[in-house]
Short mmCIF file of C-alpha atoms in Angstrom, two decimals:
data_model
loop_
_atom_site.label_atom_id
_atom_site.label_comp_id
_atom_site.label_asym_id
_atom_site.label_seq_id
_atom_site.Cartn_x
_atom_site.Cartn_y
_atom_site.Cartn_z
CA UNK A 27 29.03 6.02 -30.05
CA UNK A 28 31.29 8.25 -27.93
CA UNK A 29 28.02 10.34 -26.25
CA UNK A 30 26.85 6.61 -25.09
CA UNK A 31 29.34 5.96 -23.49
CA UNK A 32 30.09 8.75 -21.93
CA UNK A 33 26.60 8.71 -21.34
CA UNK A 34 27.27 5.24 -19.20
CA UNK A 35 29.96 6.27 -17.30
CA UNK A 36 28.45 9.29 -16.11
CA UNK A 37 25.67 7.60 -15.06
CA UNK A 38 27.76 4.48 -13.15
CA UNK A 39 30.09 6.56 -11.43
CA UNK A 40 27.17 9.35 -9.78
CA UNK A 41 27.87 10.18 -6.59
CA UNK A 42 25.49 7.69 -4.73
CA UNK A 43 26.55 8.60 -1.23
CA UNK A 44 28.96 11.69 -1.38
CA UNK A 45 28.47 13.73 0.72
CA UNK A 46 30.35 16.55 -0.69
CA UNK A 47 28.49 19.30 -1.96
CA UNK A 48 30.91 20.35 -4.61
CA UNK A 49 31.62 16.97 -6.01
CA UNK A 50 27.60 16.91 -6.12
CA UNK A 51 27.09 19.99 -8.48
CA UNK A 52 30.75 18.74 -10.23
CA UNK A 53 28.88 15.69 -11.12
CA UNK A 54 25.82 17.17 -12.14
CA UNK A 55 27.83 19.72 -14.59
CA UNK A 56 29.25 16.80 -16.17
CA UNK A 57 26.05 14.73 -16.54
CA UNK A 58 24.46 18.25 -17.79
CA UNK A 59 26.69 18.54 -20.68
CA UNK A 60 26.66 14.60 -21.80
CA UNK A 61 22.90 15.04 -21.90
CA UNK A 62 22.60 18.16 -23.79
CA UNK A 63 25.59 16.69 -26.25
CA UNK A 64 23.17 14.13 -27.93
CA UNK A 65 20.93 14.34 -30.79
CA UNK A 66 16.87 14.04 -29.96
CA UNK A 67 16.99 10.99 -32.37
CA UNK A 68 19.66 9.03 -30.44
CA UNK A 69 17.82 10.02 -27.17
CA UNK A 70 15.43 6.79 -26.65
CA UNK A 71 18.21 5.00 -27.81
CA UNK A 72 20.58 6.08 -24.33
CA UNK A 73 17.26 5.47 -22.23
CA UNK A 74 16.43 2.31 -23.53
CA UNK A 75 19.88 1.21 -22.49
CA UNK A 76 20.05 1.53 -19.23
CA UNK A 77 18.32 -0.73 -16.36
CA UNK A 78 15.43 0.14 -14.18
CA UNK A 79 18.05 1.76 -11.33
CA UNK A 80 19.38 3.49 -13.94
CA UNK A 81 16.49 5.06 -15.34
CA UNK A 82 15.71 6.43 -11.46
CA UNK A 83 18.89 7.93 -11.74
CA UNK A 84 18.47 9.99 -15.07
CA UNK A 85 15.09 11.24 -14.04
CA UNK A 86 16.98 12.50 -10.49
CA UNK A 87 19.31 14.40 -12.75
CA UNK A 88 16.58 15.54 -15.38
CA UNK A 89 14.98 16.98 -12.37
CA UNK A 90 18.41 18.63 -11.03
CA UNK A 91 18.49 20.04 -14.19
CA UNK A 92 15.38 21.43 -14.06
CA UNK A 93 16.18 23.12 -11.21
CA UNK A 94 18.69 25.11 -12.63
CA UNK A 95 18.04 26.10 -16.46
CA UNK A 96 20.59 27.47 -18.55
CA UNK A 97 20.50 28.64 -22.16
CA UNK A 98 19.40 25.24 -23.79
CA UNK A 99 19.41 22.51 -21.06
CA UNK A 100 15.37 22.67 -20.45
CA UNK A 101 14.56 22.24 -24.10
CA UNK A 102 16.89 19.24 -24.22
CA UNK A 103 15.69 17.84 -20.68
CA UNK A 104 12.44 17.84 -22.11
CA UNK A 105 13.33 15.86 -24.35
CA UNK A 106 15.02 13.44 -22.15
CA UNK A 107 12.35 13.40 -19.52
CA UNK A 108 9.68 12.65 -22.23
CA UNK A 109 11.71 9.41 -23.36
CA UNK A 110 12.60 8.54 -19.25
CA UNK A 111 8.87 8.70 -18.51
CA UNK A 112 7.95 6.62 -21.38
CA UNK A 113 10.31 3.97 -20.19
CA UNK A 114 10.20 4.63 -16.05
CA UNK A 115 6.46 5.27 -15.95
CA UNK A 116 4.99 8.16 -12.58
CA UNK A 117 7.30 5.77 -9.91
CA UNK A 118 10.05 7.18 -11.42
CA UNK A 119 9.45 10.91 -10.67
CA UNK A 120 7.85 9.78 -7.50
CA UNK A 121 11.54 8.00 -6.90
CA UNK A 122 12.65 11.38 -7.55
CA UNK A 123 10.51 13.15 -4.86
CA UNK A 124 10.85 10.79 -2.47
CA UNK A 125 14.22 10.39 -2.54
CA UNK A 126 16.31 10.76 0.53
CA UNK A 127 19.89 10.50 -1.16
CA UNK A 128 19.91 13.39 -3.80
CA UNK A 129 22.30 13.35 -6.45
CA UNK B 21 -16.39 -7.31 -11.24
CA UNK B 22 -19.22 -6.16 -8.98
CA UNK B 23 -19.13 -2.28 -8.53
CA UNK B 24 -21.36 -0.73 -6.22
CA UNK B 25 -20.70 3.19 -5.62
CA UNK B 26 -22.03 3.29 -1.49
CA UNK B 27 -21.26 7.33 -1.24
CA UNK B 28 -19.88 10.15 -2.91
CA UNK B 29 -17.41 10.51 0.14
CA UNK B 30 -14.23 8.22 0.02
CA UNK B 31 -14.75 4.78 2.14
CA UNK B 32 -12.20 5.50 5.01
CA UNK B 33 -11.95 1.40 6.10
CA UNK B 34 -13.88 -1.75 5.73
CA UNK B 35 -14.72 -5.07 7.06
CA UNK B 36 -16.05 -7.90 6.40
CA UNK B 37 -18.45 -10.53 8.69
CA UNK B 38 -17.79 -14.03 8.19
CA UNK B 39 -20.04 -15.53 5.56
CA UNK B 40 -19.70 -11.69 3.48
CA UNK B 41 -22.99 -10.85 3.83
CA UNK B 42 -22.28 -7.78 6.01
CA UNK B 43 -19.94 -4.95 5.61
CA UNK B 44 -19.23 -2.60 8.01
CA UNK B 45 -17.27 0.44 6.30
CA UNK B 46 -16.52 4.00 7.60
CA UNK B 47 -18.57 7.03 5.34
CA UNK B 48 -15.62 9.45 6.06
CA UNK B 49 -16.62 10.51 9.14
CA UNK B 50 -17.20 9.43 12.80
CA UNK B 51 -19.72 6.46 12.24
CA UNK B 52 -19.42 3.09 11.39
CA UNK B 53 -22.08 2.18 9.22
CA UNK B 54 -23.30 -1.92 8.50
CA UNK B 55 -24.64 -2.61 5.49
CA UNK B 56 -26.51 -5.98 4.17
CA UNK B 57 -26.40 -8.05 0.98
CA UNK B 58 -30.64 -7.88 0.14
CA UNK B 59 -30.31 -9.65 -3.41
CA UNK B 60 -28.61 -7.01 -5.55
CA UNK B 61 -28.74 -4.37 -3.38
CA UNK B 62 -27.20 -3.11 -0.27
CA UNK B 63 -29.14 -1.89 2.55
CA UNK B 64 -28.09 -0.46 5.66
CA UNK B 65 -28.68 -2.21 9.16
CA UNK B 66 -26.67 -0.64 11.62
CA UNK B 67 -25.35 2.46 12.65
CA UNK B 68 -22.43 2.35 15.43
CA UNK B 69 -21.93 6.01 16.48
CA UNK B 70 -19.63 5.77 19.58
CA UNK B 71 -16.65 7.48 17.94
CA UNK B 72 -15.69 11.27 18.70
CA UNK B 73 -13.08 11.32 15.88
CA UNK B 74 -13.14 9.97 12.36
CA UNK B 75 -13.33 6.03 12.12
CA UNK B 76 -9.71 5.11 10.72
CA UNK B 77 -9.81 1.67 10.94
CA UNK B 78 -12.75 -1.56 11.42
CA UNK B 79 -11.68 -5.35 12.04
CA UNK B 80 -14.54 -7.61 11.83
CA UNK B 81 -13.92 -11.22 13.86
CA UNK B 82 -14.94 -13.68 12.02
CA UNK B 83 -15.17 -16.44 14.39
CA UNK B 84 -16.40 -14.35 17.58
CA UNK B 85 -18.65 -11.68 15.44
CA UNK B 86 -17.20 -9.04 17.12
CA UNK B 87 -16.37 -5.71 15.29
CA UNK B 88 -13.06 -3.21 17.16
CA UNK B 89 -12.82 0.42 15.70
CA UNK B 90 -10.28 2.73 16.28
CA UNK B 91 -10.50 6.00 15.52
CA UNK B 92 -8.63 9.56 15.84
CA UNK B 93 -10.28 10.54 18.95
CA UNK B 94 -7.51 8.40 20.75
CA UNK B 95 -9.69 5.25 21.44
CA UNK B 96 -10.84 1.87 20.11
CA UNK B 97 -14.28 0.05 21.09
CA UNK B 98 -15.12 -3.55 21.06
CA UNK B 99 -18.46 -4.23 19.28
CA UNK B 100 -20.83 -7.16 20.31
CA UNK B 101 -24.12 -8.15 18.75
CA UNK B 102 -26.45 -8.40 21.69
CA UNK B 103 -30.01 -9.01 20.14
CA UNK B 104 -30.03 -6.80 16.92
CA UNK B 105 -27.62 -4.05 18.42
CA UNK B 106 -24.00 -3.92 18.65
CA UNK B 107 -23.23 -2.46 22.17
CA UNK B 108 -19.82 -0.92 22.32
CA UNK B 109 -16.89 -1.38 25.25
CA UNK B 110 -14.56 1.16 25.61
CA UNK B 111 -10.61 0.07 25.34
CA UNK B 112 -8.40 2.45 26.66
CA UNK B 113 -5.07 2.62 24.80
CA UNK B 114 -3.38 5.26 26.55
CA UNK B 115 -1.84 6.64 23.23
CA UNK B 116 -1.95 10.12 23.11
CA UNK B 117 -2.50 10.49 19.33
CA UNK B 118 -4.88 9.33 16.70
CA UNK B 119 -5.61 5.48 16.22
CA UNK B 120 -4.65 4.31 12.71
CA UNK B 121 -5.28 0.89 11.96
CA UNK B 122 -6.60 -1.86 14.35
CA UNK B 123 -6.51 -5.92 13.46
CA UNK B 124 -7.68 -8.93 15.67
CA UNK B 125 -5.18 -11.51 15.81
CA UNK B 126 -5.82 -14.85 13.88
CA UNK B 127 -7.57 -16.43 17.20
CA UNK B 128 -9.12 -13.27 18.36
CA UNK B 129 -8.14 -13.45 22.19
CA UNK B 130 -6.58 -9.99 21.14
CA UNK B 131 -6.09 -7.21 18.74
CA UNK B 132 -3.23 -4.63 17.88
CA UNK B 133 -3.68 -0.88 17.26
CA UNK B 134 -1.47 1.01 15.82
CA UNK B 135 -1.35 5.02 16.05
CA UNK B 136 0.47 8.29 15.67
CA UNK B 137 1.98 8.11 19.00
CA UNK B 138 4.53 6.10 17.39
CA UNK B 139 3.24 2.93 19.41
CA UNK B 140 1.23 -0.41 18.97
CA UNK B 141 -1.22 -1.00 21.80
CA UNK B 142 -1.49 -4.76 22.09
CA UNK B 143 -4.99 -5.44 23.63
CA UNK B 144 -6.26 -8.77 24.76
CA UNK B 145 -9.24 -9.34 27.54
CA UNK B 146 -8.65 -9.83 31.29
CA UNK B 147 -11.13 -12.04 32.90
CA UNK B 148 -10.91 -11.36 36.62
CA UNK B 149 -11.51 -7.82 36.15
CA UNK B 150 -13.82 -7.97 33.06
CA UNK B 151 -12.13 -5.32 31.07
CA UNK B 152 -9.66 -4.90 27.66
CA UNK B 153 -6.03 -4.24 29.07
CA UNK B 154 -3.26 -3.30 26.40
CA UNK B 155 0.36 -2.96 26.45
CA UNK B 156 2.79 -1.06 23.91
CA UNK B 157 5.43 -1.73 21.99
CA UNK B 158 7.39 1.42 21.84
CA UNK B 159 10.72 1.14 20.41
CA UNK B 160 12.27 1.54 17.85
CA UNK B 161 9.53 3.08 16.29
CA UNK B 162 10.19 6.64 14.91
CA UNK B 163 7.18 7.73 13.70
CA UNK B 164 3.60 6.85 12.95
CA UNK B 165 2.14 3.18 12.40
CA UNK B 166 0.23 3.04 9.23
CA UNK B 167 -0.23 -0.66 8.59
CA UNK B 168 -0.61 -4.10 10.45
CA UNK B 169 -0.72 -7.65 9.76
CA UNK B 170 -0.69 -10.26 12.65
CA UNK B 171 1.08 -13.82 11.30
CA UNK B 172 -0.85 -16.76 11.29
CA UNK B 173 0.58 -18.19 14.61
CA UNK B 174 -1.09 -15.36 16.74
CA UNK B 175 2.39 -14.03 18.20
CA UNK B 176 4.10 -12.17 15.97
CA UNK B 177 3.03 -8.89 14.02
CA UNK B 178 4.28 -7.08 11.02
CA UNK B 179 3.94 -3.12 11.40
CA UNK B 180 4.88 -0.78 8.44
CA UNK B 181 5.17 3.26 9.88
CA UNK B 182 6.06 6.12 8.41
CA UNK B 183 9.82 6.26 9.14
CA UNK B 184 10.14 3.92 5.98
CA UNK B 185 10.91 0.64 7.83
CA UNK B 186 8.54 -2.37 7.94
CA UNK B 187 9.18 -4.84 11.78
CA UNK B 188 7.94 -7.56 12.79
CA UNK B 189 7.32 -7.83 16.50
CA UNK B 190 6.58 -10.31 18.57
CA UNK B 191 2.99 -9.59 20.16
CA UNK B 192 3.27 -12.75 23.01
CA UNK B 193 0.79 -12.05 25.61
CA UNK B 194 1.19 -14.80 28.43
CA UNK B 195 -1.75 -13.97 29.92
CA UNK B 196 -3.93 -15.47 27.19
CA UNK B 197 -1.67 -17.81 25.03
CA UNK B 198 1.15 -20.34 25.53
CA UNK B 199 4.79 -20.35 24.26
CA UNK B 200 4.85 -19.63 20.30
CA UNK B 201 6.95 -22.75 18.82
CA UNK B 202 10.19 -21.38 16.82
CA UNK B 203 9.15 -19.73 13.46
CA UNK B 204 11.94 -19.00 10.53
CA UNK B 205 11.29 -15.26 11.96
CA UNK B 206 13.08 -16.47 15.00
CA UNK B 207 12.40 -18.83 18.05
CA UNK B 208 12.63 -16.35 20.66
CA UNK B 209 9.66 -14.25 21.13
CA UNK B 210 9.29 -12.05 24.04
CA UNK B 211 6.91 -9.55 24.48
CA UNK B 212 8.13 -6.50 21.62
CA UNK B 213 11.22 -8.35 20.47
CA UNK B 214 12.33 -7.00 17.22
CA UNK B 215 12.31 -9.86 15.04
CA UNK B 216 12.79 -8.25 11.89
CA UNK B 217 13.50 -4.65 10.33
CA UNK B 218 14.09 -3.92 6.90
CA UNK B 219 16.33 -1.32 6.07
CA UNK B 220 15.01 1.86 4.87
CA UNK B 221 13.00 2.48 1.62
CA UNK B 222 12.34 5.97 0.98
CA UNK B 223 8.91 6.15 1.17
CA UNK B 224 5.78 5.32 4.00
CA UNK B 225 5.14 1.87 4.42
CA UNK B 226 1.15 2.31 3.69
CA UNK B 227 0.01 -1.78 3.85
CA UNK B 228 1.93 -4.70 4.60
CA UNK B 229 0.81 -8.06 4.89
CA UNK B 230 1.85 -11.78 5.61
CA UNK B 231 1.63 -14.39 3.29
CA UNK B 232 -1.23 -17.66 4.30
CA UNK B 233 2.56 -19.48 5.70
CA UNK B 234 3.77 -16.52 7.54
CA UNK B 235 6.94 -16.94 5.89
CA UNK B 236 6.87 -13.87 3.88
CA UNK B 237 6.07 -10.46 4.40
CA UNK B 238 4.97 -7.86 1.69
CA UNK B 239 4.76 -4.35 2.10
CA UNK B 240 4.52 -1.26 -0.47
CA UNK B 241 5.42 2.06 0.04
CA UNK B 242 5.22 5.62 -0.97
CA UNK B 243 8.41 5.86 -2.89
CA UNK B 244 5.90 3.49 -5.38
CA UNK B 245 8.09 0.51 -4.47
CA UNK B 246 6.62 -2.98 -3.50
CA UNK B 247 8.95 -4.99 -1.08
CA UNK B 248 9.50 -8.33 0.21
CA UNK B 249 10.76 -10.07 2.60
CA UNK B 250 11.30 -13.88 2.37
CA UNK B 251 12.32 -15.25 6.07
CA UNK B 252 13.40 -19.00 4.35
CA UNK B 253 16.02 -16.80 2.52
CA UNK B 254 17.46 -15.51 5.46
CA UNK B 255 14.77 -12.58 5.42
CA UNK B 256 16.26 -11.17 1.99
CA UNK B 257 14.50 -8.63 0.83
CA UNK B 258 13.26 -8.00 -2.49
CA UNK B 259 11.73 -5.07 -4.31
CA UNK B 260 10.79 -3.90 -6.82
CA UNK B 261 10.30 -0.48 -8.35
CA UNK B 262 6.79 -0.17 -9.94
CA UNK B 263 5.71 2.35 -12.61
CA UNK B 264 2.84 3.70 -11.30
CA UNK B 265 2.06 5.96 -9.08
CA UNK B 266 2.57 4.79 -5.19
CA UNK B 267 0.56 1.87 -3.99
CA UNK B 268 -1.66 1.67 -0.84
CA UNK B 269 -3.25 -1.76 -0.40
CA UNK B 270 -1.70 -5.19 -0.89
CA UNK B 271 -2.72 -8.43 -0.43
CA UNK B 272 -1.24 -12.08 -0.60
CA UNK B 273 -3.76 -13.59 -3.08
CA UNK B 274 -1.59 -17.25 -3.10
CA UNK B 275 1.91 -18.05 -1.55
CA UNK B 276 3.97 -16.12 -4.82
CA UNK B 277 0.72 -13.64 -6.29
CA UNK B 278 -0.20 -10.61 -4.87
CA UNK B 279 -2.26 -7.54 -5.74
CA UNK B 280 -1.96 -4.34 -4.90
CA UNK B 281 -3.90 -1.38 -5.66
CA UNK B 282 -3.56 2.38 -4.60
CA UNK B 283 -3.69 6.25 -6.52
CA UNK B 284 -3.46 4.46 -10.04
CA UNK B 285 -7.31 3.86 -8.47
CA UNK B 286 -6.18 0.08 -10.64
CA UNK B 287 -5.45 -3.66 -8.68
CA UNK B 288 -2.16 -4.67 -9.82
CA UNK B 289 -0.88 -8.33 -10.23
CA UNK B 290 2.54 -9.21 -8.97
CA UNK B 291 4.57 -12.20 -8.98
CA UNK B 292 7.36 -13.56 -6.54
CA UNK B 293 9.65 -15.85 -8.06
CA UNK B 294 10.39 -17.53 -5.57
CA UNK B 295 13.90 -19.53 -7.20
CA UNK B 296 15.60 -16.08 -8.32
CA UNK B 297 14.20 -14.32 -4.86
CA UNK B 298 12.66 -11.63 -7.73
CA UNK B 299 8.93 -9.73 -7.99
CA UNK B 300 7.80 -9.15 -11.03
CA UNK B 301 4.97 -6.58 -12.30
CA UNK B 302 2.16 -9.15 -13.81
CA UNK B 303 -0.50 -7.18 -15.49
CA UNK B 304 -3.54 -4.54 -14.18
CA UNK B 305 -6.37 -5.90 -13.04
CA UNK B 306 -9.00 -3.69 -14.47
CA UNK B 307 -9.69 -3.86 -18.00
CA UNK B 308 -11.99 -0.93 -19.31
CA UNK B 309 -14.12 -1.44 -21.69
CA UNK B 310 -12.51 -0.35 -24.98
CA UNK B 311 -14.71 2.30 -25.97
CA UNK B 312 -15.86 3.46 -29.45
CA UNK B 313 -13.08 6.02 -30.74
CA UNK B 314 -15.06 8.60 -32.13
CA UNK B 315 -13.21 10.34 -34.80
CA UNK B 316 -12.48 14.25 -33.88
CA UNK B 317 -13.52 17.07 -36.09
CA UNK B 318 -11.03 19.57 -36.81
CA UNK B 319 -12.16 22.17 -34.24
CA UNK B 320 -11.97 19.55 -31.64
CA UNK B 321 -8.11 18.70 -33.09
CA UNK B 322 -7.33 22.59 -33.26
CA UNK B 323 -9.07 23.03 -29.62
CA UNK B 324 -7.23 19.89 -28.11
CA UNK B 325 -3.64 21.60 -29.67
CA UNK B 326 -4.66 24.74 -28.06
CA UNK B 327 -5.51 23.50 -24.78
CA UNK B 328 -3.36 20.63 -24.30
CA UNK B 329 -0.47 20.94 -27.02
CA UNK B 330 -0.76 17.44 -28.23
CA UNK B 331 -3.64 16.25 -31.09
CA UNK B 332 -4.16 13.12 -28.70
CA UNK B 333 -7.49 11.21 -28.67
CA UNK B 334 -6.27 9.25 -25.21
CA UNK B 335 -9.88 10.44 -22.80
CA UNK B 336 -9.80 12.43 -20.54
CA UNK B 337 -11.49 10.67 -18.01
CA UNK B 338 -10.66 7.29 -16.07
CA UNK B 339 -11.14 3.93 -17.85
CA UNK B 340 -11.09 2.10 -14.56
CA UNK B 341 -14.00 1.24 -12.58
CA UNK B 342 -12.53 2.96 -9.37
CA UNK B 343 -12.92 6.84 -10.15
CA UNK B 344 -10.37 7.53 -7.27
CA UNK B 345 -7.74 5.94 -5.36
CA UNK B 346 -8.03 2.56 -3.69
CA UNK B 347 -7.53 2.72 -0.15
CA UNK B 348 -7.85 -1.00 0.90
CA UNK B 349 -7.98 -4.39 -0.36
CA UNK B 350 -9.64 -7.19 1.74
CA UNK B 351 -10.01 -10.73 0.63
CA UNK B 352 -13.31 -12.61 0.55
CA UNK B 353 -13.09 -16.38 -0.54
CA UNK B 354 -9.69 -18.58 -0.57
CA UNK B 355 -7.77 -16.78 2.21
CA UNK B 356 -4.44 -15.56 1.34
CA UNK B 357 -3.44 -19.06 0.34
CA UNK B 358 -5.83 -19.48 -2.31
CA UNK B 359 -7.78 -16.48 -2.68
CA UNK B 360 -11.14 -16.53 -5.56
CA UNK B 361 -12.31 -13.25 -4.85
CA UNK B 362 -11.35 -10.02 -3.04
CA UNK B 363 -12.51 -6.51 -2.50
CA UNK B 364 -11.13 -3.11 -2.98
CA UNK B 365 -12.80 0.14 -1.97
CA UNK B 366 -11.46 3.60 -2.22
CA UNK B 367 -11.54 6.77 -2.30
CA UNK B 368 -14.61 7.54 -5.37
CA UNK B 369 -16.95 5.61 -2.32
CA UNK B 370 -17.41 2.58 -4.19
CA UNK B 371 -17.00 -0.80 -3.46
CA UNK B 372 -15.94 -3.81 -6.06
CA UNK B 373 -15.80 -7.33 -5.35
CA UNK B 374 -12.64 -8.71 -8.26
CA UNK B 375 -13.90 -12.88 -8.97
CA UNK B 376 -10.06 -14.04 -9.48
CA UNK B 377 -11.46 -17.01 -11.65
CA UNK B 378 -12.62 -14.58 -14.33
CA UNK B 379 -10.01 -12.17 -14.38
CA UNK B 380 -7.70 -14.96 -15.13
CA UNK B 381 -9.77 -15.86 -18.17
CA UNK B 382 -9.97 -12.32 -18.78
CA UNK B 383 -6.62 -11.11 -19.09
CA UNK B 384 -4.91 -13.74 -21.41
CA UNK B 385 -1.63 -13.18 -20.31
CA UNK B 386 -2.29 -12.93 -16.57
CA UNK B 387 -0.69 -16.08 -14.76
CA UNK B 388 -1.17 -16.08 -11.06
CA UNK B 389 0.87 -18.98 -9.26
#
């Protein structure tokens, strides 16, 4: 209920072309915690919900993520990036490498 | 699906003569080898050893019989059969850099080679002093030109390079052709006019192509997008963002179908809907052969969990009949408009001719319009 949507939101309103550093890491806090507050079962739910852009999008900040593990976030960004694959297939981590605009 | 496995070394290019009994392919290195249909078998004919660099790209004229390579030693040769041996002329592009791809135009009064120098030498054939003469087009490119695809009028040529954008260019050479009539590209065509650029993807444009009209272009890229761009919509582009890994061939196989094949070593079907402007993902091409799932014993299970962490039967091993990445994808029968067979070859050295006919009888589902 209320992690979807926040889930949503976070997701529509990422910083597509700021160029602001600090708004960058502000928005990847923020997308940090909604991922990590969900429960593994209601994880392929939030996936299957969003559209193809949007499932380029969660794999750039599963991969953000990665980059900067705290206590708990890899286990749960596992979890997540098993469930994004599933649904974005190897384009969508090539997306990720490719990418020229990171998030 | 004819496979036949040439060499153990990956197929750099290929090309095809007119009635497909020849192929003239480069073995990874600085040869051009021919090879000829003898029944079943291939056997080979010719052996073209000009080049000082490795072969990077063959064009086979169908209507002349003459064969251009380009290579990374900086030049390109013209090939004529005189007798039973093809007798090489040298073409000096003045690039500095390697050669990448090379492509006769559709009447073969010239050809087009693209290279690293971040150029296209246009090459056509001056009588009076009985020699190949080329001009560049120089801007804007940025960076190397991977691809090529001349459109069916003979003028203007698509070019995908590796700073992400696919042009079109107008390739008008007066010298050897008259005034291109307007096109919905544009109606003035110039020698290097910028006719089209697409705005960036994110990845290297690896194979673009034209569609049997001209009116729509079709690249794919690194970033394992497929684009196109429709020039009776106003050149809108559409693309679409494929699950698999990135593509590197692709081919117009009717007006709306195309197939594209690259590191998934797997051709792929795709659709253009033409009424929505949309691409859609039809179906793979290659269906392995389901085979037998032997059961595991338990020390297999336990040694799979060890290894791997997962107690997954999925093999190990490839199910497709490529064993490594495609590299290109020529058609044989149909042209682009209508195509009934085409050819991939790739990186595993093998070669496999695809009979559209039965795949479509093949793959239930597979609907190619």
């Amino acid at each position: 209920g209320d992690a979807l949507r926040a889930f949503h939101t976070a997701i529509r309103s990422s910083p597509a072309n700021m160029k602001s550093q600090a708004m960058k890491e502000q928005a990847q806090g923020t997308m940090l915690k909604v991922l990590t507050s969900f429960k593994s079962s209601e994880i392929e739910q939030a996936v299957n919900s969003l559209d193809r852009n949007g499932v380029d999008l969660l794999m750039k900040y599963i991969y953000k993520g990665f980059e900067k593990p705290t206590e708990n976030s890899s286990a749960i960004l596992l979890q997540w990036h098993e469930k994004a694959l599933a649904v974005g297939g190897l384009g969508s981590i090539v997306r990720v490498l490719t990418a020229r605009k990171t998030v | 699906m004819a496979y036949h496995s040439f060499l153990l070394e990956p197929i750099s290019c290929h090309a095809w003569n007119k009635d497909r009994t020849q192929i003239a392919l480069c073995p990874n290195n600085h040869e051009v080898h021919i090879y000829r249909k003898d029944g079943a078998k291939w056997s080979k004919v010719h052996e073209l050893k000009e080049h000082n660099g490795q072969v990077t790209g063959i064009d086979w004229a169908p209507e002349s019989n003459r064969l251009v390579t380009c290579g990374t030693d900086r030049n390109a040769y013209v090939w004529t059969l005189k007798g039973n041996a093809w007798k090489p002329t040298l073409v000096i592009l003045r690039i500095n850099r390697a050669a990448r791809c090379v492509k006769w135009s559709p009447r073969e009064n010239k050809f087009a080679v693209g290279s690293g120098s971040r150029l296209i030498s246009i090459c056509y054939f001056e009588q009076e002093n009985d020699w190949w003469v080329c001009k560049h087009i120089k801007k804007p490119i940025r960076s190397t030109v991977l691809s090529l695809d001349w459109h069916p009028n003979n003028v203007l040529l698509a070019a995908g390079s590796c700073d992400f954008k696919c042009r079109i260019f107008s390739a008008y050479i007066k010298e050897v052709e008259e005034r291109p009539s307007p096109t919905p590209w544009g109606s003035k065509m110039p020698f290097g006019e910028l006719m089209f650029e697409s705005s960036s993807s994110c990845g290297w444009v690896h194979s673009i192509c034209f569609s049997a009209s001209g009116a729509r272009v079709a690249w794919v890229s690194h970033d394992s997008t497929l684009c196109l761009a429709d020039a009776s919509k106003r050149m809108a582009v559409t693309s679409l963002c494929t699950e698999t890994l990135p593509l590197l061939a692709v081919t117009f196989i009717t007006e709306n179908s195309l197939v594209a094949a690259g590191h998934d070593c797997c051709p792929m079907l795709f659709t253009y809907e033409e009424s929505q402007g949309v691409l859609t993902f039809g179906g793979k091409l290659d269906v392995p052969k389901q085979s037998s799932q032997r059961g595991l014993t338990a020390r297999e299970r336990f040694q799979n969990l060890d290894k791997k962490a997962s107690s997954d039967t999925a093999n190990a091993t490839l199910d497709t009949l490529h064993k490594n990445s495609i590299s290109q994808i020529s058609v044989l029968a149909g042209g682009k408009a209508n195509c009934s067979q085409f050819c991939t070859t790739g990186m595993d050295g093998g070669m496999s001719i695809w009979d559209v006919k039965s795949l479509e009888s093949a793959l239930k589902d597979l609907k190619i319009k």
